[in-house]
Structures are given as C-alpha cells and as structure tokens.
Coordinates of C-alpha atoms in Angstrom, one line a residue:
Chain G
M874 CA 7.5 12.4 49.0
L875 CA 9.7 15.0 50.7
R876 CA 8.1 17.9 48.8
N877 CA 4.7 16.7 50.1
M878 CA 5.9 16.8 53.7
A879 CA 7.8 20.1 53.3
T880 CA 4.5 21.6 52.0
I881 CA 2.6 20.4 55.0
I882 CA 5.3 21.5 57.5
K883 CA 5.3 24.9 55.9
K884 CA 1.5 25.1 56.2
E885 CA 1.8 24.1 59.9
L886 CA 4.3 26.8 60.6
I887 CA 2.2 29.4 58.8
E888 CA -0.8 28.3 60.8
S889 CA 1.3 28.5 64.0
I890 CA 2.1 32.1 63.2
R891 CA -1.3 33.2 62.1
K892 CA -3.1 31.6 65.0
Y893 CA -0.5 33.1 67.4
R894 CA 0.5 29.7 68.7
L895 CA 4.1 30.4 68.0
F896 CA 3.8 33.9 69.5
I897 CA 2.4 32.6 72.7
L898 CA 4.9 29.8 73.0
M899 CA 7.8 32.1 72.3
A900 CA 6.5 34.8 74.7
V901 CA 6.3 32.2 77.5
F902 CA 9.8 30.8 76.8
I903 CA 11.4 34.2 76.5
F904 CA 9.8 35.1 79.8
I905 CA 11.2 31.9 81.4
G906 CA 14.6 32.7 79.8
F907 CA 14.6 36.2 81.4
M908 CA 12.9 35.6 84.7
S909 CA 14.7 32.5 85.8
P910 CA 18.1 34.1 86.2
I911 CA 16.9 37.6 87.1
G912 CA 14.3 36.3 89.5
T913 CA 16.9 34.0 91.2
K914 CA 19.5 36.8 91.4
Y915 CA 17.2 39.5 92.8
L916 CA 14.5 37.6 94.6
G917 CA 15.9 38.2 98.0
E918 CA 16.3 41.9 97.3
I919 CA 12.8 42.1 95.9
M920 CA 11.4 40.4 99.0
S921 CA 13.4 42.8 101.2
M922 CA 11.8 45.8 99.4
L923 CA 8.4 44.4 99.8
L924 CA 8.7 43.8 103.6
P925 CA 7.0 46.4 105.8
E926 CA 9.2 48.8 107.8
G927 CA 10.9 47.3 110.8
Y928 CA 11.3 43.9 109.3
E929 CA 14.5 42.6 108.0
I930 CA 15.3 39.6 105.8
K931 CA 18.7 38.0 105.6
V932 CA 19.4 37.3 102.0
R933 CA 22.2 35.1 100.8
Q934 CA 23.7 35.2 97.4
A935 CA 21.9 32.9 95.0
S936 CA 24.0 30.6 93.0
E937 CA 24.1 29.8 89.3
V938 CA 22.9 26.3 90.0
E939 CA 19.8 27.7 91.7
A940 CA 19.1 29.7 88.6
Y941 CA 19.3 26.5 86.6
F942 CA 16.9 24.9 89.0
Q943 CA 14.5 27.8 88.6
F944 CA 14.9 27.6 84.8
F945 CA 14.1 23.9 84.6
K946 CA 11.2 24.2 87.1
N947 CA 9.7 27.0 85.0
I948 CA 10.2 25.1 81.7
S949 CA 8.8 21.8 83.1
Q950 CA 5.8 23.5 84.7
L951 CA 4.8 26.7 82.8
G952 CA 6.6 25.9 79.6
M953 CA 5.4 22.3 79.2
V954 CA 1.8 23.1 80.2
V955 CA 1.7 25.9 77.6
F956 CA 3.2 23.6 75.0
I957 CA 0.6 20.9 75.8
V958 CA -2.2 23.4 75.2
V959 CA -0.7 25.0 72.0
S960 CA 0.2 21.7 70.4
S961 CA -3.1 20.0 71.3
G962 CA -4.7 21.2 68.1
L963 CA -2.1 19.7 65.7
M964 CA -4.3 16.8 64.8
A965 CA -7.5 17.6 66.8
D966 CA -8.1 20.9 64.9
E967 CA -8.1 19.1 61.5
F968 CA -11.0 16.9 62.8
E969 CA -12.8 19.7 64.6
K970 CA -12.6 22.2 61.7
K971 CA -13.3 19.4 59.2
T972 CA -10.2 20.2 57.1
I973 CA -8.8 16.7 57.1
V974 CA -10.9 15.4 54.3
C975 CA -9.6 18.0 51.9
L976 CA -6.1 16.9 52.7
L977 CA -6.9 13.2 52.3
T978 CA -8.7 13.7 49.0
K979 CA -5.5 15.1 47.6
G980 CA -4.0 11.6 48.0
V981 CA -1.6 12.6 50.9
S982 CA -0.8 9.5 52.9
R983 CA -1.9 9.5 56.5
S984 CA 1.6 8.6 57.7
K985 CA 3.1 11.7 56.0
I986 CA 0.5 13.9 57.7
I987 CA 1.4 12.6 61.1
I988 CA 5.1 12.8 60.6
S989 CA 4.9 16.3 59.0
K990 CA 2.9 17.6 62.0
F991 CA 5.4 16.1 64.4
I992 CA 8.3 17.7 62.6
A993 CA 6.5 21.1 62.5
G994 CA 5.7 20.9 66.2
A995 CA 9.3 19.9 67.0
L996 CA 10.7 22.8 65.0
E997 CA 8.4 25.2 66.9
L998 CA 9.4 23.9 70.3
L999 CA 13.1 23.8 69.3
F1000 CA 13.0 27.4 68.1
C1001 CA 11.4 28.7 71.3
Y1002 CA 13.5 26.5 73.5
I1003 CA 16.8 27.6 72.0
T1004 CA 15.7 31.2 72.3
A1005 CA 15.0 30.7 76.1
V1006 CA 18.3 28.9 76.6
I1007 CA 20.3 31.7 74.8
I1008 CA 18.6 34.4 76.9
F1009 CA 19.1 32.3 80.1
R1010 CA 22.8 31.6 79.3
Y1011 CA 23.4 35.3 78.6
Y1012 CA 22.1 36.4 82.0
T1013 CA 23.8 33.5 83.9
G1014 CA 27.0 34.8 82.2
V1015 CA 26.3 38.3 83.4
F1016 CA 25.4 37.3 87.0
W1017 CA 27.6 34.3 87.6
S1018 CA 30.1 34.2 84.7
N1019 CA 28.7 30.9 83.4
Q1020 CA 30.5 28.5 85.7
V1021 CA 28.3 25.6 84.4
E1022 CA 30.0 24.0 81.4
I1023 CA 28.4 24.2 77.9
A1024 CA 28.3 20.4 77.7
T1025 CA 26.3 20.3 80.9
L1026 CA 24.0 23.0 79.7
L1027 CA 23.4 21.3 76.4
Y1028 CA 22.8 17.8 77.8
S1029 CA 20.5 19.0 80.6
N1030 CA 18.4 20.9 78.1
L1031 CA 18.5 18.2 75.6
I1032 CA 16.8 15.8 77.9
V1033 CA 14.1 18.3 78.7
F1034 CA 13.6 18.9 75.0
E1035 CA 13.3 15.2 74.5
Y1036 CA 10.5 15.2 77.0
G1037 CA 8.8 17.9 75.0
L1038 CA 9.0 15.7 71.9
L1039 CA 7.3 13.0 73.9
I1040 CA 4.5 15.4 74.9
L1041 CA 4.2 16.3 71.2
G1042 CA 3.9 12.6 70.2
L1043 CA 1.3 12.1 72.9
N1044 CA -0.7 15.1 71.7
I1045 CA -0.6 13.9 68.1
F1046 CA -1.8 10.4 69.2
L1047 CA -4.5 11.7 71.5
G1048 CA -5.7 14.3 68.9
T1049 CA -5.9 11.5 66.3
K1050 CA -7.7 9.2 68.7
F1051 CA -10.2 11.7 70.2
G1052 CA -10.4 14.3 67.5
T1053 CA -11.0 17.2 69.9
K1054 CA -8.6 19.7 71.6
L1055 CA -10.3 19.4 75.0
A1056 CA -10.0 15.6 75.2
T1057 CA -6.4 15.9 74.0
V1058 CA -5.3 18.4 76.6
T1059 CA -7.2 16.7 79.4
S1060 CA -5.8 13.3 78.6
C1061 CA -2.3 14.6 78.2
I1062 CA -2.3 16.4 81.5
F1063 CA -3.8 13.3 83.1
I1064 CA -1.0 11.1 81.7
N1065 CA 1.6 13.5 83.0
I1066 CA 0.1 13.5 86.5
L1067 CA -0.1 9.8 86.4
Q1068 CA 3.6 9.6 85.7
I1069 CA 4.4 12.0 88.5
L1070 CA 2.4 9.8 90.9
M1071 CA 4.1 6.7 89.7
S1072 CA 7.5 8.4 90.2
I1073 CA 6.9 8.2 93.9
H1074 CA 8.4 4.8 93.7
P1075 CA 12.1 5.3 93.3
T1076 CA 12.6 2.0 91.4
I1077 CA 10.1 2.9 88.8
A1078 CA 11.0 6.6 88.8
K1079 CA 14.3 6.3 87.1
Y1080 CA 12.7 4.6 84.0
L1081 CA 9.8 7.1 83.7
P1082 CA 10.2 9.8 81.0
V1083 CA 9.0 12.4 83.5
S1084 CA 12.2 11.8 85.5
L1085 CA 14.0 13.7 82.7
L1086 CA 12.5 16.9 84.2
S1087 CA 14.3 16.4 87.4
N1088 CA 17.4 14.6 86.1
C1089 CA 18.2 17.8 84.2
V1090 CA 18.8 19.6 87.6
Y1091 CA 20.7 16.7 89.0
I1092 CA 23.0 16.8 86.0
V1093 CA 23.8 20.5 86.6
E1094 CA 24.2 19.9 90.4
Q1095 CA 26.5 16.9 89.5
K1096 CA 24.4 14.6 91.6
K1097 CA 23.8 12.4 88.6
T1098 CA 25.9 11.6 85.6
V1099 CA 24.8 11.1 82.0
S1100 CA 24.8 7.3 82.4
D1101 CA 22.2 7.6 85.3
T1102 CA 19.8 9.2 82.8
V1103 CA 20.3 6.8 79.9
A1104 CA 17.4 4.5 80.8
A1105 CA 14.9 7.3 80.9
V1106 CA 16.3 8.9 77.8
V1107 CA 16.1 5.7 75.7
I1108 CA 12.6 4.8 77.1
S1109 CA 11.4 8.3 76.3
M1110 CA 12.7 8.0 72.7
L1111 CA 11.1 4.7 72.2
I1112 CA 7.8 5.8 73.6
T1113 CA 7.9 8.9 71.3
I1114 CA 8.5 6.7 68.3
L1115 CA 5.9 4.2 69.4
L1116 CA 3.3 7.0 69.8
L1117 CA 4.0 8.1 66.2
V1118 CA 3.6 4.6 65.0
I1119 CA 0.3 4.0 66.8
S1120 CA -0.9 7.4 65.7
I1121 CA -0.4 6.4 62.1
K1122 CA -2.2 3.1 62.7
A1123 CA -5.0 4.9 64.6
F1124 CA -5.3 7.4 61.8
K1125 CA -5.4 4.8 59.1
E1126 CA -8.2 2.9 60.9
K1127 CA -10.2 6.1 61.8
E1128 CA -13.5 6.5 60.1
I1129 CA -13.7 10.1 59.1
E1130 CA -17.2 11.2 59.8
Q1131 CA -17.2 14.4 57.7
Chain Q
M1000 CA -15.6 -4.7 29.3
N1001 CA -12.7 -4.3 31.7
D1002 CA -12.5 -1.8 34.6
K1003 CA -10.6 0.7 32.6
T1004 CA -13.5 1.4 30.3
F1005 CA -15.5 2.6 33.2
A1006 CA -14.6 5.7 35.1
I1007 CA -16.1 4.2 38.2
K1008 CA -16.9 0.6 38.9
I1009 CA -18.5 -0.4 42.2
D1010 CA -19.0 -4.1 42.7
G1011 CA -20.9 -5.6 45.6
V1012 CA -19.8 -2.9 48.1
T1013 CA -21.2 -3.1 51.7
K1014 CA -20.4 -0.7 54.5
R1015 CA -21.5 -1.2 58.1
F1016 CA -21.2 1.2 61.1
D1017 CA -21.8 -1.0 64.2
Q1018 CA -25.3 -2.5 63.6
K1019 CA -26.3 -0.1 60.9
V1020 CA -25.7 -1.1 57.2
A1021 CA -25.1 2.2 55.4
V1022 CA -24.4 0.7 52.0
N1023 CA -25.7 -2.8 51.2
N1024 CA -24.2 -4.9 48.4
L1025 CA -24.2 -2.0 46.0
S1026 CA -23.0 -2.3 42.4
L1027 CA -22.8 0.5 40.0
T1028 CA -20.9 1.6 36.9
V1029 CA -20.3 5.1 35.5
N1030 CA -19.1 5.5 32.0
S1031 CA -16.2 7.8 31.1
G1032 CA -17.4 11.2 29.9
E1033 CA -20.8 11.2 31.4
I1034 CA -22.4 13.4 34.1
F1035 CA -23.9 10.9 36.5
G1036 CA -26.4 12.0 39.1
F1037 CA -26.5 9.8 42.2
L1038 CA -29.8 10.6 43.9
G1039 CA -31.4 9.6 47.1
P1040 CA -32.9 11.0 50.3
N1041 CA -30.8 12.1 53.3
G1042 CA -29.2 9.1 55.0
A1043 CA -29.5 6.9 51.9
G1044 CA -25.8 6.2 51.8
K1045 CA -24.6 8.6 49.1
T1046 CA -21.9 10.4 51.2
T1047 CA -20.7 7.0 52.6
L1048 CA -20.2 5.8 49.1
V1049 CA -18.4 9.0 48.1
K1050 CA -16.0 8.5 51.1
M1051 CA -15.3 5.0 50.1
M1052 CA -14.6 6.1 46.5
N1053 CA -12.1 8.5 48.0
G1054 CA -10.5 5.9 50.1
I1055 CA -11.5 7.7 53.3
L1056 CA -13.7 4.8 54.5
T1057 CA -13.0 1.2 53.8
P1058 CA -15.8 -1.1 52.6
N1059 CA -16.5 -4.2 54.6
E1060 CA -17.1 -6.1 51.4
G1061 CA -16.8 -5.5 47.7
I1062 CA -14.5 -3.6 45.3
I1063 CA -14.3 -0.1 44.1
S1064 CA -12.3 0.8 41.0
I1065 CA -11.6 4.3 39.8
E1066 CA -10.2 4.3 36.3
G1067 CA -9.2 0.7 36.9
I1068 CA -7.4 1.6 40.1
N1069 CA -8.4 0.5 43.7
P1070 CA -8.4 3.7 45.8
F1071 CA -7.5 1.8 49.0
E1072 CA -4.5 0.0 47.5
K1073 CA -3.1 3.0 45.6
P1074 CA -4.7 6.2 47.0
A1075 CA -2.0 8.5 45.6
V1076 CA -2.5 7.1 42.1
A1077 CA -6.3 7.0 42.3
H1078 CA -6.4 10.6 43.4
R1079 CA -4.4 11.8 40.4
Y1080 CA -7.5 10.9 38.4
M1081 CA -10.1 12.3 40.7
G1082 CA -11.0 15.6 42.3
T1083 CA -13.6 15.7 45.1
L1084 CA -15.8 18.4 46.4
T1085 CA -17.4 17.2 49.6
E1086 CA -20.4 18.7 51.3
T1087 CA -18.9 19.6 54.7
A1088 CA -15.2 19.5 54.2
N1089 CA -13.5 22.9 54.8
M1090 CA -10.4 24.6 53.7
Y1091 CA -8.0 26.5 56.0
E1092 CA -9.7 29.6 57.1
Y1093 CA -6.6 31.4 58.3
M1094 CA -5.1 31.2 54.8
T1095 CA -6.2 33.2 51.8
G1096 CA -8.1 31.7 48.9
E1097 CA -4.9 31.8 46.8
E1098 CA -2.8 30.3 49.6
N1099 CA -5.2 27.4 50.0
L1100 CA -5.0 26.6 46.3
Y1101 CA -1.2 26.8 46.4
F1102 CA -1.2 24.5 49.3
Y1103 CA -3.4 21.9 47.8
G1104 CA -1.7 22.1 44.4
S1105 CA 1.8 21.8 46.0
V1106 CA 0.8 18.9 48.2
F1107 CA -0.5 17.2 45.1
G1108 CA 2.9 17.7 43.5
M1109 CA 2.1 20.2 40.9
D1110 CA 5.0 22.2 39.5
K1111 CA 5.3 25.8 40.9
A1112 CA 5.2 27.6 37.5
V1113 CA 2.3 25.5 36.3
L1114 CA 0.5 26.0 39.5
K1115 CA 0.8 29.8 39.5
D1116 CA -0.9 30.0 36.1
R1117 CA -3.5 27.4 36.9
I1118 CA -4.5 29.2 40.1
E1119 CA -4.9 32.4 38.3
E1120 CA -7.1 30.7 35.7
L1121 CA -9.2 29.0 38.3
L1122 CA -9.7 32.0 40.4
E1123 CA -10.9 33.9 37.4
A1124 CA -13.2 31.0 36.3
V1125 CA -14.8 30.8 39.8
D1126 CA -15.0 34.6 40.0
L1127 CA -12.7 34.9 43.0
L1128 CA -9.8 36.8 41.5
D1129 CA -10.6 40.0 43.3
D1130 CA -10.9 38.1 46.6
K1131 CA -7.8 35.9 46.3
D1132 CA -6.0 37.8 49.1
K1133 CA -8.9 37.5 51.6
K1134 CA -8.8 34.8 54.2
V1135 CA -11.2 32.0 53.6
G1136 CA -12.7 32.7 57.0
D1137 CA -14.0 35.9 55.5
Y1138 CA -15.6 34.2 52.5
S1139 CA -19.3 33.7 52.1
T1140 CA -20.8 30.2 51.8
G1141 CA -21.0 30.6 48.0
M1142 CA -17.4 31.8 47.7
K1143 CA -16.2 28.9 49.8
K1144 CA -18.1 26.5 47.6
R1145 CA -16.6 28.0 44.4
L1146 CA -13.1 27.9 45.9
A1147 CA -13.7 24.3 46.9
L1148 CA -14.7 23.5 43.3
A1149 CA -11.5 25.2 42.1
R1150 CA -9.5 23.0 44.6
A1151 CA -11.2 19.9 43.3
I1152 CA -10.3 20.5 39.7
I1153 CA -6.9 22.2 40.2
H1154 CA -5.0 19.2 38.8
Y1155 CA -7.3 18.6 35.8
P1156 CA -8.8 15.3 37.1
K1157 CA -10.6 13.0 34.7
L1158 CA -13.2 12.2 37.3
V1159 CA -14.8 14.9 39.4
I1160 CA -16.9 13.8 42.4
L1161 CA -19.3 16.3 43.8
D1162 CA -21.2 15.7 47.0
E1163 CA -24.1 18.2 47.2
P1164 CA -22.3 20.9 45.2
T1165 CA -25.1 23.4 45.5
S1166 CA -26.3 22.8 49.0
G1167 CA -26.6 26.0 51.1
L1168 CA -26.2 28.2 48.0
D1169 CA -28.5 30.9 46.7
P1170 CA -29.8 30.4 43.1
E1171 CA -27.1 32.7 41.6
N1172 CA -24.2 30.8 43.1
A1173 CA -25.8 27.5 42.3
R1174 CA -26.1 28.6 38.7
K1175 CA -22.4 29.6 38.7
I1176 CA -21.4 26.2 40.1
N1177 CA -23.5 24.5 37.4
S1178 CA -22.0 26.4 34.5
L1179 CA -18.5 25.8 35.9
I1180 CA -19.1 22.1 36.0
K1181 CA -20.6 22.0 32.5
E1182 CA -17.7 24.0 31.2
Y1183 CA -15.1 21.8 32.8
V1184 CA -16.7 18.7 31.4
A1185 CA -16.9 20.1 27.9
T1186 CA -13.3 21.4 28.0
N1187 CA -11.7 18.4 29.6
N1188 CA -13.9 15.5 28.5
A1189 CA -14.2 14.6 32.2
T1190 CA -16.6 12.3 34.0
V1191 CA -18.7 13.8 36.8
F1192 CA -20.3 12.0 39.6
I1193 CA -22.8 14.2 41.5
C1194 CA -24.5 13.3 44.7
T1195 CA -27.6 15.3 45.3
H1196 CA -31.1 15.3 46.5
Q1197 CA -31.9 18.4 44.5
L1198 CA -33.8 16.9 41.6
R1199 CA -34.3 19.8 39.4
Y1200 CA -30.7 20.6 39.6
A1201 CA -29.8 17.1 38.7
Q1202 CA -32.2 17.0 35.7
D1203 CA -30.6 20.2 34.4
I1204 CA -27.1 18.9 34.4
C1205 CA -26.9 15.1 34.4
D1206 CA -26.9 12.6 31.6
R1207 CA -27.6 9.4 33.6
Y1208 CA -28.9 8.7 37.0
G1209 CA -28.7 6.2 39.8
F1210 CA -31.2 6.1 42.6
I1211 CA -30.2 4.9 46.1
N1212 CA -32.4 4.4 49.1
K1213 CA -31.4 2.7 52.4
G1214 CA -28.1 1.7 51.1
H1215 CA -29.0 0.0 47.9
I1216 CA -29.6 0.9 44.3
I1217 CA -33.2 1.1 43.2
C1218 CA -32.5 1.7 39.5
T1219 CA -30.1 3.4 37.1
G1220 CA -30.4 4.8 33.6
T1221 CA -31.1 7.9 31.6
L1222 CA -34.4 9.7 32.2
S1223 CA -35.9 8.2 29.1
E1224 CA -34.8 4.7 30.2
L1225 CA -36.1 5.2 33.7
I1226 CA -39.5 6.4 32.3
E1227 CA -39.7 3.4 30.0
K1228 CA -38.5 0.9 32.5
N1229 CA -41.0 2.0 35.1
S1230 CA -43.8 2.6 32.6
F1231 CA -44.3 6.2 33.4
S1232 CA -46.6 7.9 30.9
N1233 CA -46.8 11.3 29.4
N1234 CA -49.9 13.2 30.5
I1235 CA -52.2 16.0 29.3
H1236 CA -53.0 18.5 32.0
L1237 CA -56.4 19.7 31.1
K1238 CA -58.5 22.4 32.7
A1239 CA -62.0 22.2 31.2
K1240 CA -65.7 22.6 32.0
L1241 CA -67.4 19.6 30.4
G1242 CA -70.6 20.1 28.4
C1243 CA -71.9 16.8 29.4
P1244 CA -70.8 13.9 31.8
N1245 CA -67.9 12.0 30.4
K1246 CA -67.1 8.7 32.2
L1247 CA -63.7 8.4 30.4
L1248 CA -62.5 11.8 31.6
D1249 CA -64.0 11.4 35.1
Q1250 CA -61.5 8.6 35.9
F1251 CA -58.7 11.0 35.3
K1252 CA -60.1 13.9 37.4
I1253 CA -57.7 15.2 40.0
Q1254 CA -59.6 18.3 41.0
E1255 CA -62.8 20.2 40.1
E1256 CA -62.5 20.9 36.3
I1257 CA -58.9 19.6 36.3
Y1258 CA -57.9 16.3 34.6
Q1259 CA -54.6 14.5 34.1
I1260 CA -54.9 12.1 31.2
P1261 CA -52.2 9.8 30.0
F1262 CA -51.4 9.6 26.3
T1263 CA -49.1 7.8 24.0
D1264 CA -49.6 9.7 20.7
E1265 CA -49.8 13.5 20.5
E1266 CA -52.7 13.1 18.0
E1267 CA -54.8 12.0 21.0
I1268 CA -54.4 15.5 22.5
A1269 CA -56.1 17.2 19.5
E1270 CA -58.8 14.5 19.6
L1271 CA -59.5 15.0 23.3
I1272 CA -59.8 18.8 23.1
K1273 CA -62.0 18.4 20.0
S1274 CA -64.3 15.9 21.8
V1275 CA -64.7 18.3 24.8
V1276 CA -65.6 21.2 22.6
V1277 CA -67.9 19.2 20.4
D1278 CA -69.8 18.1 23.5
G1279 CA -70.5 21.7 24.4
G1280 CA -67.6 22.0 26.9
K1281 CA -65.0 24.7 27.3
V1282 CA -61.2 24.1 27.4
Y1283 CA -59.4 26.7 29.5
E1284 CA -55.9 25.1 29.6
A1285 CA -54.2 22.1 27.9
R1286 CA -50.6 21.3 28.3
L1287 CA -48.2 18.4 28.0
K1288 CA -46.8 17.0 31.2
R1289 CA -43.9 14.7 30.6
P1290 CA -42.6 12.8 33.6
T1291 CA -39.8 14.7 35.3
L1292 CA -37.0 13.3 37.3
E1293 CA -38.9 14.4 40.4
D1294 CA -42.0 12.3 39.3
V1295 CA -39.7 9.3 38.7
Y1296 CA -37.8 9.7 42.0
F1297 CA -40.9 10.0 44.2
S1298 CA -42.7 7.2 42.4
L1299 CA -39.7 4.9 42.9
L1300 CA -39.3 5.8 46.5
N1301 CA -43.0 5.3 47.2
E1302 CA -42.9 2.0 45.5
E1303 CA -39.8 1.1 47.7
A1304 CA -41.6 2.2 50.8
S1305 CA -44.8 0.1 49.9

C-alpha cells in the first residue's frame, strides 16, 4: 500500500518540477521571504528617494513586528493565491488530460490517489514555505536581531501553513467534483471571499479558518494567545480531513466519461 | 460451468445514464484463451461495458466477473488479471515513454529488477526502444498507442481488454499493433477482448464475435456459427453475357451482366458456368464470395433496424 502511494507522490513531485509548478511557487515564496523584511526596513527610504525635490517625508524606524505583518500579508494574499492556482490541477488535470483512467485500470484505489496527491501538495507547500521562513528569519535577524521568539515564529507560521493545507484539501475536492482547473480555481477563490465576508461578524470570525491568516499577526503582536486560536485551528483541521473524506467519496461515485 | 472457467462472465448487466440506457440487460461469456471481437456501431455501448469491466463505472443491475472475481468488490485483485488499452485514455506527456512504464509498473507493485527487464523487452517489442527517453508529448499517435499497449501488458495479464486499439492509426501502425497482440496471445495463452467497429481488422484477428447494438447483444459466435445461425449463403459472383434469356439467372441479377448466385455445393459453380457457355454465352469472371464479417454485421444491424 505504501509503495503504491510513494510512487504516486514521487510522480506528482516530478510533475510539479517539469511543469514548473514548484518553480513558480518557490519563486513567489522566496520573493516574499526577501521582500517582506527588506521592504519593511527600507520602504520609508525608498519613498523618500522617489519624492520630487523640495518634498520631505518623515520616516520612522520600522519594527520587526511590522515586518512580520508584511510577511503574513504577502503570504496570505500573494502566496495563497498562487498556491490556489498551482494546486488547482492536482485532480482537475487528471480529468482534463484524460490520464485518470490509466491510473484506475492499474487497480490503484481512489482513496490512495486522493491521499497521495494531498501529501504531494503538502510537501511542495511545506518546502516552499520553510524556505520563505528561513530567508525571512535571516533578514529579521540582520535588521532587528530577531526579537520575536522562535516558538512564536513557529506557531504563527504553523497556523498559516494549516490554512494552506485546507486550501489544498479544498482544491482536491473541487477538482474531483468539477474536473476542470478553471472551475476549481474560481470556486476556491469564491469560498475564500465568502469566508472573508462572513468574518465581518466577530462572533463567527473566531471560528472561521480564514481567521488563522490574521491570528498569526496577533500572536506575534501578543494581542492574542495560542488558546485564542485553538477553535479556528481545530475547525480548520477537521474541515481539511472532511474535505479529503468527501473527495474520496465523490471520486468513488464519479462516472469517468473517458 | 463456474465463473472461473470463463475469462469474462457478464450476467444481466444494465447501465443507465439519467434517462438513457447505455447497456440493457446484457449477458455474455468469453472463454479463456480466445480472442473475442465485440462489435457494434458508435454509441452501441461497447466502451460503457469496457468501463464496467474495469470497475470504472458501476452497473445499475447485473454482475460482472473477471476470472471469477468481481471487479467492483476487489478491483486490485481483478486488475492483476487484466490489462486495458482504452481508446481515449492518455499517459503522462511530461514523462518519457520509459518513465511512464516505470510509473505504471511500480504503481502496480512490480519488483524494480523485474520491471527494468520487462520495460526493455516491451519497448523493443513495440519498437520504441530508440524513443524511450523522449517525452510522450512528443510521440506520434501511433507511438502513443504502441506505448499504451505496452502499458496494458506490462504485468503479463491473462486478460487483455482493447478498446478500439487501431483507431486513428495508419495501416502500418495498425499492422504492428495486430502482430503484437497475436504474439502476446500466443506466448502467454492470454484472452483478448477487443472492442472495435473496424470489421476487417476484427475478422483478421478474432476467433469469436459478439454483436451489440443499442445496448443489447444481437448475437454471438464464430464466423461460421454466425453464418449458419443467420442462414447466410455462399455466392458466386458472375460477370457474364448470356447467349439467351435465363429466368433462373435473371432473379440474381445485381447489375448489367453481373449476377450474384447462392450455392451450397461447389459442383454447382462448374455446372452454372457450363450452362452459360453451352447456351452461347460468355463468362468474363466467376469467383466465390463467402460471407464476410462485414456482410454478417450489416445484415444483422439492418434486421435489427427493421
């Protein structure tokens, strides 16, 4: 069973490299890792240089927390959007390119296919995310001597990564359900926007998975503690697992038209 | 006879898609070791049946058994016995031919050392050894089809299911596929189930046939059995200028000076030619026309339609 899944995971990673998915994701995350601290540190000076002569801007020293804010903002906006797009084809491509039948006629179980693709996607995200965090941490060390503790760094990023896993589960489900990348991306973005709109209500907000993308900043700012985020973390995890379960069910019931 | 004596046993299978019945109470058996041609027009239900045999689609009613195993209850076990080449399914275009075979062999659980030799053997057999390092996306249609056949038989299946194996291929590639299939059957004593609407191809390769139209079986049997069952006759195709009117021959006239006359005994041919010549006529051409699969197929379909 494990060998089966390992083969599929390896195939997914090869595909990710050859189709430049991993390259794109890595490039974006490296960019975020660099630009978040550098941009925060030097934004004021850059703006001063760009001002026409005779104008002056008062620049205050940016703090490390502001760099974290910038980092999480970039990850949750640019990083997650790119991740939604690059992971949208995990299942959808198999249907669009008509490769799924070859896999199924080799006796591979549908549940293994779903789980293997999830693991492969998670590994790609993890690899890119860790790279971004390492680069970011290096520069925050250079500019601000890393006053934010490692534990805070780890937890705040872990909850953002968890949201990424939820996105992955959602893309796998939508890809299985709709079978096309366009429908997958559109639906995923729509669901995210829906969450953001629902989070206007503070009572609901703390339970929504999307709150993890703001809780990460509050953790660093020490405006919230770990226990304040537990509800959203647990709900996120449960939704991710549920998405995988219903993906497997949807896949088993899906009539393959090829 | 129990299910295990048949390579394939299909019993009362029905498949509906919304309001449309694609396969309607279909029953069929395929004996081990034979090459079975499953023939029918487009939309008859052939591919739907193949998908059900592979466990990709679930029948609404009925049972399918592959070497005595239900492919829905035990897909992994059933697939050990069968290899499938589908008409439209593709392999991964960003991987090379060799990588694709490695992937499918590995996912099937084949041992690495065995797989290496097997892939080499197959690539040579399908004439793709020189192209093994090219990405499948750069392969021609014929090359993709040959690679797909290699993929289908990589694990030495006892049953090979081929859905339109020569569609979209030029005559040379179709011939190559044909000889590969025959060679595989001879070497491995395998059963082959071929879905096709290319009748000449089917007649060349198959031992027994099943005809399907609008989701149900019209008839099954060898060509001789089908001819006998449906009372098809052998004919003499005669091109002759008669010396005098001949009411007997006139009823078999199909064109000016061309006649198609049924016969049961070959002696009748000699007698017929002799009678034309004796009456002052001239015989330009006389040849035997035995019913072909095409004749049987169109006749049965027309009968169905009427």
